[in-house]
Short mmCIF file of C-alpha atoms in Angstrom, two decimals:
data_model
loop_
_atom_site.label_atom_id
_atom_site.label_comp_id
_atom_site.label_asym_id
_atom_site.label_seq_id
_atom_site.Cartn_x
_atom_site.Cartn_y
_atom_site.Cartn_z
CA MET A 30 67.90 16.38 -13.27
CA GLY A 31 67.44 12.72 -14.24
CA ASP A 32 66.81 11.73 -10.61
CA VAL A 33 64.23 14.49 -10.20
CA LEU A 34 62.36 13.41 -13.34
CA GLU A 35 62.46 9.78 -12.23
CA GLN A 36 60.99 10.68 -8.84
CA PHE A 37 58.34 12.82 -10.52
CA PHE A 38 57.20 9.97 -12.79
CA ILE A 39 57.21 7.51 -9.88
CA LEU A 40 55.05 9.89 -7.82
CA THR A 41 52.70 10.45 -10.76
CA GLY A 42 52.38 6.70 -11.27
CA LEU A 43 51.60 6.18 -7.60
CA LEU A 44 48.90 8.85 -7.66
CA VAL A 45 47.30 7.28 -10.75
CA CYS A 46 47.38 3.86 -9.08
CA LEU A 47 45.78 5.28 -5.94
CA ALA A 48 43.04 6.95 -8.00
CA CYS A 49 42.35 3.67 -9.81
CA LEU A 50 42.32 1.80 -6.50
CA ALA A 51 39.80 4.27 -5.05
CA LYS A 52 37.51 3.73 -8.06
CA CYS A 53 37.85 -0.04 -7.77
CA MET A 54 36.94 0.14 -4.07
CA ARG A 55 33.87 2.23 -4.90
CA PHE A 56 32.76 -0.27 -7.56
CA SER A 57 33.40 -3.14 -5.12
CA ARG A 58 31.19 -1.50 -2.49
CA CYS A 59 28.43 -1.01 -5.05
CA ILE A 60 28.64 -4.66 -6.13
CA LEU A 61 28.60 -5.85 -2.51
CA LEU A 62 25.61 -3.71 -1.55
CA ASN A 63 23.74 -4.59 -4.75
CA TYR A 64 24.08 -8.36 -4.61
CA TRP A 65 24.49 -9.14 -0.93
CA LYS A 66 21.86 -6.72 0.42
CA VAL A 67 23.88 -5.87 3.55
CA LEU A 68 21.60 -2.95 4.48
CA PRO A 69 19.51 -4.12 7.47
CA LYS A 70 15.81 -4.43 6.64
CA PRO A 71 14.61 -2.14 9.47
CA PHE A 72 17.19 0.56 8.64
CA LEU A 73 14.88 2.85 6.67
CA ARG A 74 12.01 2.46 9.15
CA SER A 75 14.37 3.28 12.01
CA MET A 76 14.83 6.80 10.61
CA GLY A 77 11.25 7.77 11.50
CA GLN A 78 7.62 7.00 10.75
CA TRP A 79 7.19 9.26 7.70
CA ALA A 80 8.97 9.83 4.40
CA VAL A 81 8.41 13.05 2.43
CA ILE A 82 8.83 12.90 -1.35
CA THR A 83 8.75 15.95 -3.60
CA GLY A 84 7.96 15.58 -7.29
CA ALA A 85 5.93 12.50 -6.31
CA GLY A 86 3.43 12.72 -9.14
CA ASP A 87 5.51 10.81 -11.67
CA GLY A 88 8.81 9.13 -12.49
CA ILE A 89 11.49 8.77 -9.83
CA GLY A 90 9.47 10.56 -7.15
CA LYS A 91 6.50 8.25 -7.67
CA ALA A 92 8.77 5.20 -7.58
CA TYR A 93 10.34 6.32 -4.28
CA SER A 94 6.86 6.83 -2.84
CA PHE A 95 5.79 3.26 -3.57
CA GLU A 96 9.10 1.68 -2.59
CA LEU A 97 9.40 3.48 0.75
CA ALA A 98 5.78 2.57 1.56
CA LYS A 99 6.55 -1.06 0.71
CA ARG A 100 9.47 -0.87 3.14
CA GLY A 101 7.20 0.16 5.98
CA LEU A 102 7.08 3.97 5.98
CA ASN A 103 4.10 6.25 5.81
CA VAL A 104 4.56 8.75 2.99
CA VAL A 105 3.81 12.39 2.26
CA LEU A 106 3.48 13.06 -1.46
CA ILE A 107 4.14 16.56 -2.75
CA SER A 108 3.52 17.61 -6.34
CA ARG A 109 1.56 20.19 -8.32
CA THR A 110 -1.09 17.94 -9.93
CA LEU A 111 -3.77 17.03 -7.41
CA GLU A 112 -5.41 14.34 -9.57
CA LYS A 113 -2.13 12.42 -9.90
CA LEU A 114 -1.46 12.70 -6.17
CA GLU A 115 -4.90 11.40 -5.27
CA ALA A 116 -4.59 8.42 -7.63
CA ILE A 117 -1.10 7.52 -6.37
CA ALA A 118 -2.14 7.90 -2.72
CA THR A 119 -5.11 5.56 -3.23
CA GLU A 120 -2.93 2.95 -4.92
CA ILE A 121 -0.24 3.11 -2.22
CA GLU A 122 -2.78 2.73 0.56
CA ARG A 123 -4.45 -0.17 -1.26
CA THR A 124 -1.26 -2.11 -2.06
CA THR A 125 0.85 -1.42 1.04
CA GLY A 126 -1.57 -0.51 3.83
CA ARG A 127 0.54 2.50 4.79
CA SER A 128 -0.83 5.95 5.60
CA VAL A 129 -0.49 8.59 2.89
CA LYS A 130 -0.81 12.37 3.02
CA ILE A 131 -0.80 14.59 -0.05
CA ILE A 132 0.25 18.22 -0.43
CA GLN A 133 -0.45 20.07 -3.65
CA ALA A 134 2.37 22.54 -4.32
CA ASP A 135 4.01 24.10 -7.38
CA PHE A 136 7.76 24.41 -6.76
CA THR A 137 8.12 27.07 -9.44
CA LYS A 138 6.45 29.45 -6.96
CA ASP A 139 8.05 30.95 -3.85
CA ASP A 140 5.00 31.20 -1.58
CA ILE A 141 4.41 27.48 -0.96
CA TYR A 142 6.70 26.71 1.97
CA GLU A 143 4.56 28.01 4.84
CA HIS A 144 1.70 25.87 3.54
CA ILE A 145 3.97 22.81 3.34
CA LYS A 146 5.39 23.49 6.81
CA GLU A 147 1.89 23.66 8.27
CA LYS A 148 0.88 20.36 6.65
CA LEU A 149 4.01 18.61 7.96
CA THR A 150 3.63 19.83 11.55
CA GLY A 151 3.58 17.00 14.08
CA LEU A 152 4.90 14.27 11.77
CA GLU A 153 8.00 12.27 12.71
CA ILE A 154 9.81 12.64 9.39
CA GLY A 155 12.70 10.26 8.98
CA ILE A 156 13.35 10.47 5.23
CA LEU A 157 13.21 13.36 2.78
CA VAL A 158 13.58 12.74 -0.96
CA ASN A 159 14.26 16.03 -2.76
CA ASN A 160 13.31 15.01 -6.28
CA VAL A 161 11.57 18.06 -7.69
CA GLY A 162 13.25 19.45 -10.79
CA MET A 163 12.71 19.94 -14.49
CA LEU A 164 14.47 19.62 -17.80
CA PRO A 165 12.82 22.06 -20.24
CA ASN A 166 13.95 20.20 -23.32
CA LEU A 167 15.42 16.70 -23.64
CA LEU A 168 17.21 17.61 -26.86
CA PRO A 169 20.48 19.58 -26.50
CA SER A 170 20.17 23.33 -26.98
CA HIS A 171 22.09 26.45 -26.07
CA PHE A 172 21.61 28.08 -22.63
CA LEU A 173 18.74 26.21 -21.08
CA ASN A 174 16.89 28.23 -18.49
CA ALA A 175 15.48 26.03 -15.72
CA PRO A 176 14.80 26.92 -12.11
CA ASP A 177 15.74 24.04 -9.81
CA GLU A 178 16.02 24.82 -6.11
CA ILE A 179 16.06 22.78 -2.94
CA GLN A 180 14.34 24.51 -0.06
CA MET A 181 12.53 21.58 1.56
CA THR A 182 15.69 20.64 3.44
CA GLN A 183 15.50 23.68 5.69
CA LEU A 184 11.97 22.75 6.78
CA ILE A 185 12.88 19.23 7.85
CA LEU A 186 16.58 19.07 8.73
CA LYS A 187 16.31 20.85 12.08
CA HIS A 188 13.88 18.20 13.34
CA MET A 189 16.22 15.43 12.16
CA GLU A 190 19.06 17.20 13.96
CA SER A 191 17.14 17.31 17.24
CA ARG A 192 16.23 13.61 16.93
CA ARG A 193 19.81 12.74 15.83
CA LYS A 194 18.61 10.58 12.97
CA GLY A 195 17.32 11.03 9.45
CA LEU A 196 18.02 10.42 5.77
CA ILE A 197 17.91 13.06 3.03
CA LEU A 198 18.24 11.97 -0.58
CA ASN A 199 18.86 14.80 -3.04
CA ILE A 200 18.32 13.76 -6.66
CA SER A 201 20.87 15.39 -8.94
CA SER A 202 22.12 14.08 -12.29
CA GLY A 203 25.16 12.50 -13.89
CA ILE A 204 25.60 15.62 -15.99
CA ALA A 205 26.37 17.50 -12.76
CA LEU A 206 29.70 15.70 -12.40
CA PHE A 207 31.31 18.04 -14.94
CA PRO A 208 29.99 20.88 -17.13
CA TRP A 209 27.88 19.73 -20.09
CA PRO A 210 27.66 22.16 -23.01
CA LEU A 211 24.18 22.42 -24.53
CA TYR A 212 22.67 21.54 -21.15
CA SER A 213 24.40 24.45 -19.43
CA MET A 214 21.77 25.65 -16.95
CA TYR A 215 20.50 22.17 -16.12
CA SER A 216 24.06 20.91 -15.61
CA ALA A 217 24.98 23.90 -13.44
CA SER A 218 21.84 23.70 -11.31
CA LYS A 219 22.38 20.00 -10.68
CA ALA A 220 26.03 20.69 -9.83
CA PHE A 221 24.71 23.04 -7.14
CA VAL A 222 22.68 20.16 -5.72
CA CYS A 223 25.87 18.06 -5.51
CA ALA A 224 27.91 20.76 -3.80
CA PHE A 225 25.04 21.66 -1.47
CA SER A 226 24.52 18.04 -0.42
CA LYS A 227 28.19 17.27 0.18
CA ALA A 228 28.74 20.41 2.23
CA LEU A 229 25.59 19.75 4.26
CA GLN A 230 26.67 16.17 4.96
CA GLU A 231 29.94 17.43 6.43
CA GLU A 232 28.00 19.88 8.62
CA TYR A 233 25.50 17.35 9.95
CA LYS A 234 27.18 13.93 9.91
CA ALA A 235 28.13 14.39 13.57
CA LYS A 236 24.37 14.70 14.22
CA GLU A 237 23.93 11.23 12.65
CA VAL A 238 21.88 12.57 9.75
CA ILE A 239 22.70 10.98 6.38
CA ILE A 240 22.60 13.42 3.46
CA GLN A 241 23.29 11.77 0.12
CA VAL A 242 23.22 13.12 -3.42
CA LEU A 243 22.34 10.77 -6.28
CA THR A 244 23.75 11.43 -9.74
CA PRO A 245 21.98 9.05 -12.14
CA TYR A 246 22.31 9.12 -15.89
CA ALA A 247 19.45 7.86 -18.07
CA VAL A 248 16.22 6.94 -16.26
CA SER A 249 13.07 6.38 -18.32
CA THR A 250 10.49 8.91 -17.07
CA ALA A 251 8.12 11.49 -18.47
CA MET A 252 10.92 14.09 -18.21
CA THR A 253 13.15 11.99 -20.51
CA LYS A 254 10.21 11.23 -22.84
CA TYR A 255 10.23 7.59 -21.72
CA LEU A 256 13.53 6.54 -23.21
CA ASN A 257 13.61 2.89 -24.19
CA THR A 258 15.20 0.91 -21.36
CA ASN A 259 18.40 -1.10 -21.69
CA VAL A 260 21.49 -1.95 -19.63
CA ILE A 261 22.20 1.75 -19.04
CA THR A 262 18.72 3.30 -19.18
CA LYS A 263 16.76 2.15 -16.13
CA THR A 264 13.09 2.31 -15.34
CA ALA A 265 12.27 4.53 -12.37
CA ASP A 266 11.34 1.48 -10.30
CA GLU A 267 14.62 -0.29 -11.09
CA PHE A 268 16.67 2.78 -10.25
CA VAL A 269 14.89 3.47 -6.96
CA LYS A 270 15.06 -0.12 -5.68
CA GLU A 271 18.79 -0.31 -6.37
CA SER A 272 19.56 3.19 -5.07
CA LEU A 273 18.11 2.37 -1.64
CA ASN A 274 20.79 -0.31 -1.24
CA TYR A 275 23.42 2.44 -1.29
CA VAL A 276 22.14 4.89 1.32
CA THR A 277 25.09 4.11 3.62
CA ILE A 278 27.76 4.18 0.89
CA GLY A 279 28.71 7.83 1.31
CA GLY A 280 27.84 11.37 0.36
CA GLU A 281 27.53 10.72 -3.39
CA THR A 282 26.47 7.79 -5.55
CA CYS A 283 25.11 7.36 -9.06
CA GLY A 284 22.40 5.17 -7.56
CA CYS A 285 23.02 2.06 -9.62
CA LEU A 286 26.04 -0.01 -10.64
CA ALA A 287 25.61 0.53 -14.39
CA HIS A 288 25.69 4.31 -13.92
CA GLU A 289 28.73 4.08 -11.63
CA ILE A 290 30.58 2.25 -14.40
CA LEU A 291 29.44 4.79 -16.99
CA ALA A 292 30.59 7.66 -14.76
CA GLY A 293 33.99 6.01 -14.36
CA PHE A 294 34.32 5.64 -18.13
CA LEU A 295 33.33 9.26 -18.82
CA SER A 296 35.83 10.50 -16.25
CA LEU A 297 38.61 8.98 -18.35
CA ILE A 298 37.81 11.21 -21.36
CA PRO A 299 40.21 14.17 -21.38
CA ALA A 300 38.53 17.56 -21.03
CA TRP A 301 40.08 18.81 -24.28
CA ALA A 302 38.41 15.95 -26.14
CA PHE A 303 35.05 16.21 -24.38
CA TYR A 304 34.76 19.94 -25.04
CA SER A 305 36.12 19.84 -28.57
CA GLY A 306 34.06 21.01 -31.53
CA ALA A 307 34.11 17.48 -32.95
CA PHE A 308 32.50 16.04 -29.82
CA GLN A 309 29.83 18.73 -29.79
CA ARG A 310 28.99 17.99 -33.41
CA LEU A 311 28.79 14.29 -32.52
CA LEU A 312 26.40 15.13 -29.69
CA LEU A 313 24.18 17.23 -31.95
CA THR A 314 23.97 14.54 -34.64
CA HIS A 315 24.27 10.99 -33.29
CA TYR A 316 22.88 11.73 -29.82
CA VAL A 317 19.89 13.64 -31.13
CA ALA A 318 19.24 10.85 -33.64
CA TYR A 319 19.39 8.32 -30.79
CA LEU A 320 16.90 10.33 -28.73
CA LYS A 321 14.46 10.62 -31.60
CA LEU A 322 14.70 6.89 -32.25
CA ASN A 323 14.37 5.80 -28.64
CA THR A 324 11.79 8.23 -27.24
CA LYS A 325 8.39 9.57 -28.12
CA VAL A 326 10.09 12.78 -29.37
CA ARG A 327 9.43 12.98 -33.10
#
């Protein structure tokens, strides 16, 4: 019996060491890609002439639109507010010289995809950023009800498959990495984005199409009521610029080194502690107080 227990503890120790080693290797890759910029400059342009960005009217989607244009791609901006799209398109054309197309579409409706498909016909689309999504309420509350679906992929992926190149970035959230009480529907819908992206990458990696899901934590945007920025909370521009360094890192990334470290720390918290009543009370008091202090929510 003693020998069996000894072997069990040795095996357990080895597995823990391997898990820690895997995390260290992931952090090392992030550090390398962040500071040494090993991604070739023409890499994004080599995917195709056009990038399509959903939710491009504000926040992360807007930041991707500008950054991809700066890196030499023409961009298609899709959002529901025409005035915002027109203003952003004008600014991108003025500052980067790239071509811009705009498509007004409300992703809460189901009858928009034929219109989008028609507008995209004939374009060599190399990059798709699936960013559309919504958080009904920044403050924690029971059973949030938020539709959040990705259907753009089906319109574009088959063309990437035939060309044997392309990059799809699906924007999820750090709270998708494990269930978050009080953000139940948002957490679950973003977990779907993670599972969907990883499964799709396995299906299409032989076709040389990169499908990556990003799981950021705090990014200061209109959706998060413009949280004050700090080491953890990034501006949309900061997050986007860093995330594009990691497009070859694998099927999932938090998008920035600070969020990778935060995710590693959170993964060390035992489930029984995270889901305990004490933690939930802490969330509803200290976290809500932090949000009210650091955002325009009053």
